[in-house]
Amino acid sequence: MAKSDEKRRFFGEESDLQETVVAINRSAKVVKGGRRFSFSALTVVGDRKGRVGVGYGKANEVPPAVEKSISEAKRNLVRMALRGDTIPHAVTGRFGAARVFMRPAGAGTGVIAGGGVRAVCQMVGIRNILTKSLGSNNPINLVKAAMDGLMKLKEAKEVARLRGVPIDELVGPETRKPKPAEEAPADEAEAVTETAVSVAADTAAEAGEARMPIPNPPPAPETGAEERRETEEPEQTPGAGQAEEQS
């Protein structure tokens, strides 16, 4: 009983699981009386919270084949190391001739994948990821290659423990959380402000002496109305004035 409780605590309740059918294949066997058909189903089961499993079942009808594949997928549930809604680092999964490259992506990217790889990513709970199929397009091999890549993922704590180094040294300063700035006392803040103001004033004074601005010219004196009138009246010729006096 204790073992079953521990298993339920680790894997979660089965009611949280969701399944999706990736592919259904039909095969035929020729016998004396004709052809006998059989069906195979590939299914992915997960809870969208880090657990996912793949199952493959065969039967003479489609529903029994799907049920067998779902039962096998539930038995093969594996918990993956995720980082939020994406993966912690880039990885390449391999199975047979299929290769799947997966890389983490930022928020809003979505699941850039197709076929069985998309089903695996969605069932495990990944919402932002970039993937590329580099080999065979067989759905069974692609799904198992995606599972191989997800199983290779490791968290930063686990890598730091294996290498024997502190996690801060492994992660690096660019991904650490910034420390909150400490508030300086009021007296020190006022002293810093006064020093900055005095330095700015001295700098402005030195810059002003170096430039030596050119003084503006004095404004021209305003002329009176009489001077304007004299300039406007035309000058009389001396011959015209003598003629008027003689007459």
XYZ file of N, CA, C and O in Angstrom, residues 86-236:
604
model
N 9.015 25.784 -21.471
C 9.938 25.406 -22.534
C 10.979 24.454 -21.954
O 10.846 23.975 -20.823
N 12.024 24.148 -22.730
C 13.061 23.225 -22.271
C 14.265 24.027 -21.780
O 14.478 25.160 -22.210
N 15.096 23.468 -20.904
C 16.199 24.252 -20.332
C 17.348 24.509 -21.295
O 18.061 25.496 -21.144
N 17.564 23.634 -22.267
C 18.696 23.822 -23.178
C 18.410 23.077 -24.475
O 17.464 22.265 -24.565
N 19.227 23.340 -25.484
C 19.067 22.673 -26.775
C 19.539 21.225 -26.684
O 20.469 20.902 -25.939
N 18.883 20.362 -27.460
C 19.200 18.934 -27.410
C 18.785 18.308 -28.740
O 17.909 18.827 -29.446
N 19.432 17.195 -29.070
C 19.115 16.443 -30.284
C 18.784 15.006 -29.894
O 19.607 14.326 -29.262
N 17.601 14.555 -30.267
C 17.183 13.188 -29.991
C 17.355 12.308 -31.212
O 17.145 12.760 -32.350
N 17.717 11.055 -30.987
C 17.970 10.123 -32.083
C 17.248 8.798 -31.811
O 17.223 8.322 -30.683
N 16.717 8.253 -32.885
C 16.177 6.890 -32.829
C 16.155 6.360 -34.259
O 15.438 6.904 -35.123
N 16.933 5.313 -34.504
C 17.008 4.788 -35.854
C 17.588 5.824 -36.806
O 18.640 6.425 -36.555
N 16.890 6.059 -37.914
C 17.331 7.046 -38.899
C 16.722 8.427 -38.661
O 16.959 9.341 -39.454
N 15.961 8.581 -37.598
C 15.306 9.860 -37.314
C 16.136 10.660 -36.316
O 16.659 10.116 -35.342
N 16.229 11.949 -36.564
C 16.895 12.875 -35.656
C 16.004 14.096 -35.485
O 15.490 14.639 -36.470
N 15.841 14.533 -34.269
C 15.001 15.691 -33.961
C 15.820 16.666 -33.126
O 16.301 16.308 -32.046
N 15.994 17.874 -33.646
C 16.706 18.934 -32.923
C 15.674 19.822 -32.238
O 14.709 20.277 -32.876
N 15.861 20.082 -30.961
C 14.937 20.898 -30.176
C 15.709 22.008 -29.475
O 16.798 21.764 -28.923
N 15.138 23.210 -29.496
C 15.792 24.372 -28.902
C 14.758 25.176 -28.127
O 13.614 25.326 -28.575
N 15.122 25.727 -26.964
C 14.150 26.537 -26.207
C 13.794 27.813 -26.947
O 14.579 28.334 -27.752
N 12.600 28.320 -26.665
C 12.100 29.533 -27.323
C 11.443 30.433 -26.292
O 11.050 29.989 -25.205
N 11.325 31.708 -26.640
C 10.725 32.685 -25.747
C 9.212 32.598 -25.726
O 8.580 31.909 -26.529
N 8.632 33.342 -24.801
C 7.176 33.343 -24.659
C 6.521 33.893 -25.915
O 6.988 34.872 -26.501
N 5.436 33.257 -26.322
C 4.704 33.685 -27.513
C 5.147 33.008 -28.793
O 4.523 33.221 -29.843
N 6.192 32.185 -28.753
C 6.665 31.510 -29.966
C 5.719 30.394 -30.384
O 5.431 30.214 -31.566
N 5.241 29.625 -29.422
C 4.379 28.491 -29.727
C 5.187 27.224 -29.959
O 6.422 27.217 -29.866
N 4.494 26.154 -30.294
C 5.132 24.860 -30.573
C 5.388 24.776 -32.066
O 4.469 24.530 -32.853
N 6.646 25.015 -32.447
C 7.023 24.941 -33.862
C 7.488 23.508 -34.119
O 8.667 23.168 -33.997
N 6.538 22.655 -34.437
C 6.815 21.241 -34.680
C 5.664 20.673 -35.489
O 4.635 21.323 -35.685
N 5.858 19.470 -35.961
C 4.818 18.840 -36.762
C 4.720 17.354 -36.469
O 5.683 16.724 -36.008
N 3.532 16.799 -36.729
C 3.337 15.369 -36.592
C 3.469 14.883 -35.169
O 2.939 15.466 -34.216
N 4.221 13.784 -35.016
C 4.361 13.178 -33.705
C 5.151 14.028 -32.726
O 4.908 13.969 -31.514
N 6.101 14.829 -33.203
C 6.893 15.687 -32.303
C 5.995 16.715 -31.637
O 6.128 17.014 -30.445
N 5.056 17.273 -32.365
C 4.113 18.238 -31.776
C 3.261 17.576 -30.706
O 3.019 18.163 -29.643
N 2.795 16.362 -30.970
C 1.974 15.659 -29.981
C 2.756 15.423 -28.694
O 2.231 15.621 -27.588
N 4.011 15.012 -28.801
C 4.828 14.762 -27.606
C 5.041 16.055 -26.829
O 4.900 16.092 -25.597
N 5.369 17.146 -27.527
C 5.623 18.427 -26.846
C 4.366 18.941 -26.156
O 4.428 19.457 -25.035
N 3.224 18.824 -26.787
C 1.985 19.314 -26.189
C 1.574 18.469 -24.988
O 1.113 19.002 -23.976
N 1.723 17.162 -25.080
C 1.320 16.303 -23.969
C 2.229 16.458 -22.756
O 1.792 16.282 -21.616
N 3.486 16.824 -22.963
C 4.395 16.994 -21.830
C 4.223 18.356 -21.178
O 4.661 18.555 -20.041
N 3.584 19.300 -21.882
C 3.330 20.608 -21.287
C 4.196 21.717 -21.833
O 4.245 22.808 -21.241
N 4.865 21.511 -22.956
C 5.700 22.550 -23.572
C 4.823 23.443 -24.437
O 4.046 22.957 -25.257
N 4.982 24.758 -24.264
C 4.195 25.720 -25.043
C 5.039 26.553 -25.999
O 4.491 27.155 -26.919
N 6.337 26.628 -25.757
C 7.223 27.417 -26.614
C 8.485 26.603 -26.885
O 9.262 26.333 -25.964
N 8.680 26.216 -28.141
C 9.843 25.407 -28.500
C 10.034 25.477 -30.010
O 9.073 25.671 -30.766
N 11.292 25.340 -30.431
C 11.642 25.273 -31.850
C 12.217 23.890 -32.121
O 13.133 23.443 -31.414
N 11.693 23.198 -33.125
C 12.158 21.855 -33.452
C 12.418 21.754 -34.952
O 11.884 22.537 -35.751
N 13.255 20.770 -35.304
C 13.562 20.502 -36.715
C 13.848 19.022 -36.877
O 14.690 18.461 -36.159
N 13.170 18.404 -37.837
C 13.410 17.004 -38.156
C 14.546 16.917 -39.179
O 14.485 17.548 -40.240
N 15.587 16.146 -38.852
C 16.790 16.105 -39.685
C 16.998 14.758 -40.376
O 18.002 14.572 -41.043
N 16.085 13.808 -40.205
C 16.293 12.487 -40.798
C 14.997 11.913 -41.331
O 14.250 12.574 -42.053
N 14.721 10.680 -40.952
C 13.540 9.973 -41.423
C 12.259 10.654 -40.928
O 12.231 11.264 -39.868
N 11.208 10.550 -41.752
C 9.905 11.111 -41.374
C 8.917 10.042 -40.930
O 7.710 10.282 -40.919
N 9.423 8.891 -40.574
C 8.552 7.838 -40.058
C 7.978 8.283 -38.710
O 8.730 8.680 -37.815
N 6.641 8.262 -38.534
C 6.064 8.803 -37.292
C 6.525 8.084 -36.028
O 6.740 8.715 -34.992
N 6.704 6.758 -36.109
C 7.133 6.018 -34.919
C 8.547 6.428 -34.522
O 8.842 6.698 -33.347
N 9.444 6.504 -35.519
C 10.822 6.895 -35.222
C 10.899 8.349 -34.745
O 11.709 8.683 -33.872
N 10.066 9.226 -35.312
C 10.078 10.631 -34.900
C 9.627 10.779 -33.447
O 10.230 11.525 -32.667
N 8.570 10.071 -33.076
C 8.073 10.163 -31.703
C 9.108 9.636 -30.722
O 9.381 10.259 -29.681
N 9.733 8.523 -31.050
C 10.733 7.970 -30.138
C 11.997 8.825 -30.105
O 12.662 8.924 -29.063
N 12.333 9.480 -31.215
C 13.472 10.398 -31.207
C 13.181 11.621 -30.342
O 14.048 12.108 -29.610
N 11.932 12.130 -30.400
C 11.560 13.253 -29.543
C 11.612 12.850 -28.071
O 12.076 13.625 -27.217
N 11.155 11.653 -27.754
C 11.239 11.176 -26.376
C 12.692 11.028 -25.926
O 13.041 11.365 -24.784
N 13.560 10.573 -26.821
C 14.976 10.431 -26.471
C 15.594 11.799 -26.173
O 16.374 11.948 -25.224
N 15.219 12.804 -26.981
C 15.745 14.143 -26.721
C 15.248 14.723 -25.407
O 16.021 15.329 -24.649
N 13.973 14.546 -25.093
C 13.442 15.068 -23.832
C 14.041 14.357 -22.622
O 14.232 14.972 -21.565
N 14.355 13.076 -22.772
C 14.946 12.349 -21.657
C 16.398 12.753 -21.411
O 16.953 12.488 -20.338
N 17.037 13.392 -22.391
C 18.406 13.873 -22.217
C 18.470 15.212 -21.487
O 19.565 15.663 -21.121
N 17.341 15.866 -21.281
C 17.340 17.182 -20.630
C 17.738 17.046 -19.166
O 17.351 16.096 -18.485
N 18.497 18.033 -18.699
C 18.935 18.052 -17.305
C 18.750 19.455 -16.735
O 18.929 20.446 -17.445
N 18.395 19.505 -15.468
C 18.257 20.787 -14.789
C 19.622 21.302 -14.351
O 20.602 20.554 -14.256
N 19.670 22.613 -14.065
C 20.942 23.223 -13.672
C 21.442 22.657 -12.345
O 22.644 22.465 -12.156
N 20.534 22.349 -11.426
C 20.958 21.795 -10.135
C 21.633 20.435 -10.306
O 22.652 20.151 -9.670
N 21.075 19.609 -11.181
C 21.655 18.288 -11.392
C 23.033 18.381 -12.040
O 23.968 17.663 -11.658
N 23.177 19.277 -13.038
C 24.473 19.442 -13.703
C 25.515 19.977 -12.720
O 26.672 19.538 -12.712
N 25.111 20.929 -11.870
C 26.049 21.470 -10.881
C 26.480 20.386 -9.891
O 27.648 20.324 -9.493
N 25.554 19.515 -9.517
C 25.905 18.433 -8.586
C 26.863 17.432 -9.236
O 27.832 16.981 -8.607
N 26.634 17.124 -10.520
C 27.515 16.175 -11.196
C 28.921 16.747 -11.408
O 29.917 16.031 -11.331
N 29.004 18.030 -11.673
C 30.314 18.654 -11.910
C 31.007 19.064 -10.614
O 32.206 19.337 -10.620
N 30.259 19.147 -9.532
C 30.849 19.541 -8.267
C 31.187 21.013 -8.181
O 32.170 21.399 -7.536
N 30.385 21.855 -8.824
C 30.604 23.301 -8.789
C 29.339 23.962 -8.266
O 28.239 23.400 -8.361
N 29.445 25.175 -7.704
C 28.238 25.872 -7.260
C 27.352 26.245 -8.440
O 27.824 26.485 -9.544
N 26.067 26.297 -8.193
C 25.119 26.573 -9.277
C 25.281 27.985 -9.812
O 25.055 28.242 -11.002
N 25.723 28.955 -8.960
C 25.919 30.322 -9.449
C 27.046 30.376 -10.474
O 26.964 31.110 -11.459
N 28.084 29.594 -10.260
C 29.188 29.572 -11.217
C 28.774 28.891 -12.517
O 29.250 29.241 -13.599
N 27.883 27.929 -12.427
C 27.444 27.210 -13.621
C 26.482 28.037 -14.456
O 26.585 28.091 -15.680
N 25.542 28.707 -13.793
C 24.511 29.451 -14.519
C 25.097 30.681 -15.173
O 24.812 30.989 -16.324
N 25.954 31.453 -14.456
C 26.550 32.654 -15.028
C 25.839 33.894 -14.548
O 24.672 33.866 -14.139
N 26.539 35.051 -14.610
C 25.941 36.289 -14.080
C 24.789 36.821 -14.911
O 23.944 37.532 -14.420
N 24.725 36.477 -16.222
C 23.672 37.053 -17.044
C 22.308 36.487 -16.724
O 21.288 37.116 -17.013
N 22.233 35.290 -16.131
C 20.935 34.694 -15.818
C 20.596 34.769 -14.344
O 19.553 34.291 -13.935
N 21.464 35.329 -13.526
C 21.142 35.459 -12.115
C 20.114 36.564 -11.903
O 20.012 37.513 -12.676
N 19.398 36.459 -10.828
C 18.425 37.478 -10.493
C 19.148 38.696 -9.919
O 20.012 38.570 -9.059
N 18.860 39.918 -10.395
C 19.549 41.098 -9.873
C 19.192 41.347 -8.422
O 18.057 41.189 -7.989
N 20.214 41.732 -7.651
C 19.988 42.018 -6.245
C 19.302 43.374 -6.090
O 19.589 44.307 -6.828
N 18.376 43.515 -5.143
C 17.715 44.811 -4.958
C 18.706 45.852 -4.463
O 19.558 45.600 -3.620
N 18.597 47.068 -5.014
C 19.510 48.148 -4.646
C 19.211 48.617 -3.228
O 18.050 48.797 -2.836
N 20.278 48.821 -2.458
C 20.123 49.283 -1.087
C 19.968 50.805 -1.073
O 20.683 51.521 -1.767
N 19.018 51.289 -0.288
C 18.773 52.716 -0.203
C 19.822 53.369 0.703
O 20.099 52.902 1.811
N 20.417 54.477 0.215
C 21.418 55.184 0.988
C 20.739 56.066 2.022
O 19.593 56.510 1.834
N 21.403 56.359 3.146
C 20.815 57.269 4.148
C 20.562 58.646 3.576
O 21.153 59.061 2.579
N 19.670 59.399 4.249
C 19.286 60.717 3.737
C 20.462 61.681 3.754
O 20.658 62.467 2.812
N 21.302 61.645 4.830
C 22.438 62.573 4.913
C 23.424 62.320 3.783
O 23.910 63.267 3.137
N 23.719 61.063 3.528
C 24.648 60.761 2.449
C 24.074 61.167 1.098
O 24.788 61.668 0.227
N 22.785 60.982 0.893
C 22.170 61.377 -0.374
C 22.256 62.885 -0.576
O 22.563 63.367 -1.678
N 21.990 63.675 0.486
C 22.086 65.132 0.351
C 23.515 65.558 0.065
O 23.760 66.461 -0.756
N 24.502 64.938 0.731
C 25.899 65.298 0.495
C 26.296 65.003 -0.941
O 26.965 65.805 -1.607
N 25.866 63.857 -1.465
C 26.182 63.510 -2.849
C 25.545 64.493 -3.813
O 26.145 64.923 -4.810
N 24.321 64.925 -3.515
C 23.629 65.873 -4.391
C 24.345 67.219 -4.405
O 24.536 67.836 -5.460
N 24.731 67.735 -3.216
C 25.438 69.012 -3.164
C 26.769 68.935 -3.905
O 27.150 69.871 -4.629
N 27.496 67.842 -3.751
C 28.766 67.695 -4.460
C 28.553 67.697 -5.971
O 29.305 68.346 -6.720
N 27.525 67.012 -6.438
C 27.254 66.976 -7.877
C 26.895 68.354 -8.398
O 27.327 68.769 -9.479
N 26.119 69.135 -7.624
C 25.727 70.472 -8.060
C 26.939 71.392 -8.146
O 27.106 72.170 -9.099
N 27.839 71.345 -7.136
C 29.021 72.203 -7.148
C 29.944 71.844 -8.306
O 30.497 72.720 -8.984
N 30.106 70.537 -8.573
C 30.957 70.132 -9.699
C 30.372 70.604 -11.016
O 31.083 71.082 -11.908
N 29.054 70.523 -11.170
C 28.417 70.987 -12.402
C 28.590 72.493 -12.569
O 28.833 72.996 -13.678
N 28.491 73.280 -11.471
C 28.662 74.724 -11.560
C 30.087 75.085 -11.960
O 30.313 75.961 -12.802
N 31.075 74.424 -11.352
C 32.473 74.701 -11.707
C 32.741 74.368 -13.168
O 33.423 75.116 -13.894
N 32.186 73.274 -13.637
C 32.377 72.886 -15.039
C 31.762 73.910 -15.980
O 32.344 74.277 -17.007
N 30.563 74.411 -15.635
C 29.914 75.409 -16.484
C 30.717 76.701 -16.504
O 30.841 77.365 -17.542
N 31.284 77.126 -15.331
C 32.072 78.357 -15.279
C 33.331 78.232 -16.134
O 33.688 79.150 -16.893
N 34.029 77.122 -16.039
C 35.218 76.923 -16.858
C 34.873 76.924 -18.339
O 35.595 77.494 -19.161
N 33.780 76.309 -18.688
C 33.383 76.293 -20.098
C 33.044 77.689 -20.584
O 33.366 78.077 -21.709
N 32.417 78.525 -19.727
C 32.081 79.892 -20.116
C 33.320 80.745 -20.316
O 33.406 81.533 -21.262
N 34.329 80.623 -19.445
C 35.559 81.386 -19.616
C 36.303 80.954 -20.871
O 36.928 81.769 -21.556
N 36.272 79.694 -21.169
C 36.986 79.226 -22.358
C 36.329 79.729 -23.632
O 37.006 80.058 -24.604
N 35.015 79.823 -23.641
C 34.326 80.256 -24.855
C 34.459 81.762 -25.078
O 34.569 82.219 -26.203
N 34.436 82.595 -23.996
C 34.490 84.066 -24.077
C 33.455 84.571 -25.080
O 33.760 84.858 -26.247
N 32.228 84.638 -24.718
C 31.184 85.047 -25.670
C 31.385 86.467 -26.188
O 31.879 87.346 -25.489
N 31.020 86.730 -27.445
C 31.161 88.040 -28.091
C 30.009 88.916 -27.628
O 28.839 88.528 -27.727
N 30.311 90.156 -27.104
C 29.219 91.032 -26.643
C 28.368 91.516 -27.797
O 28.863 91.738 -28.916
N 27.105 91.699 -27.552
C 26.193 92.177 -28.584
C 26.443 93.665 -28.863
O 26.736 94.446 -27.951
N 26.339 94.132 -30.112
C 26.558 95.564 -30.416
C 25.450 96.418 -29.803
O 24.314 95.974 -29.660
N 25.790 97.684 -29.417
C 24.768 98.566 -28.821
C 23.700 98.916 -29.833
O 23.968 99.012 -31.033
N 22.473 99.113 -29.408
C 21.398 99.457 -30.366
C 21.592 100.858 -30.941
O 22.112 101.762 -30.292
N 21.196 101.056 -32.174
C 21.333 102.355 -32.857
C 20.366 103.366 -32.242
O 19.243 103.012 -31.886
N 20.798 104.639 -32.071
C 19.892 105.677 -31.502
C 18.727 105.959 -32.424
O 18.857 105.945 -33.650
N 17.590 106.186 -31.819
C 16.386 106.471 -32.609
C 16.405 107.934 -33.077
O 16.659 108.845 -32.296
N 16.115 108.199 -34.337
C 16.063 109.567 -34.916
C 14.675 110.147 -34.755
O 13.676 109.424 -34.793
N 14.575 111.467 -34.572
C 13.284 112.136 -34.380
C 12.512 112.300 -35.664
O 12.981 111.970 -36.751
N 11.346 112.842 -35.498
C 10.477 113.037 -36.674
C 11.031 114.091 -37.612
O 10.902 113.989 -38.833
N 11.706 115.164 -37.013
C 12.236 116.223 -37.870
C 13.353 115.693 -38.743
O 13.454 116.042 -39.920
N 14.229 114.907 -38.191
C 15.314 114.371 -38.994
C 14.768 113.489 -40.109
O 15.280 113.517 -41.233
N 13.692 112.713 -39.832
C 13.103 111.902 -40.893
C 12.545 112.800 -42.002
O 12.669 112.513 -43.180
N 11.887 113.972 -41.598
C 11.286 114.867 -42.575
C 12.364 115.511 -43.454
O 12.201 115.679 -44.651
N 13.474 115.946 -42.844
C 14.546 116.566 -43.618
C 15.114 115.597 -44.642
O 15.437 115.972 -45.758
N 15.235 114.367 -44.252
C 15.774 113.396 -45.212
C 14.808 113.112 -46.334
O 15.205 112.809 -47.449
N 13.521 113.266 -46.058
C 12.539 112.967 -47.101
C 12.377 114.127 -48.096
O 12.066 113.921 -49.249
N 12.533 115.485 -47.655
C 12.355 116.637 -48.557
C 13.484 116.677 -49.583
O 14.646 116.514 -49.238
N 13.167 116.911 -50.880
C 14.228 116.999 -51.917
C 14.979 118.324 -51.812
O 14.425 119.351 -51.404
N 16.247 118.375 -52.189
C 17.061 119.590 -52.167
C 16.720 120.469 -53.376
O 16.562 119.994 -54.484
N 16.557 121.845 -53.163
C 16.244 122.781 -54.252
C 17.517 123.235 -54.943
O 18.542 123.465 -54.307
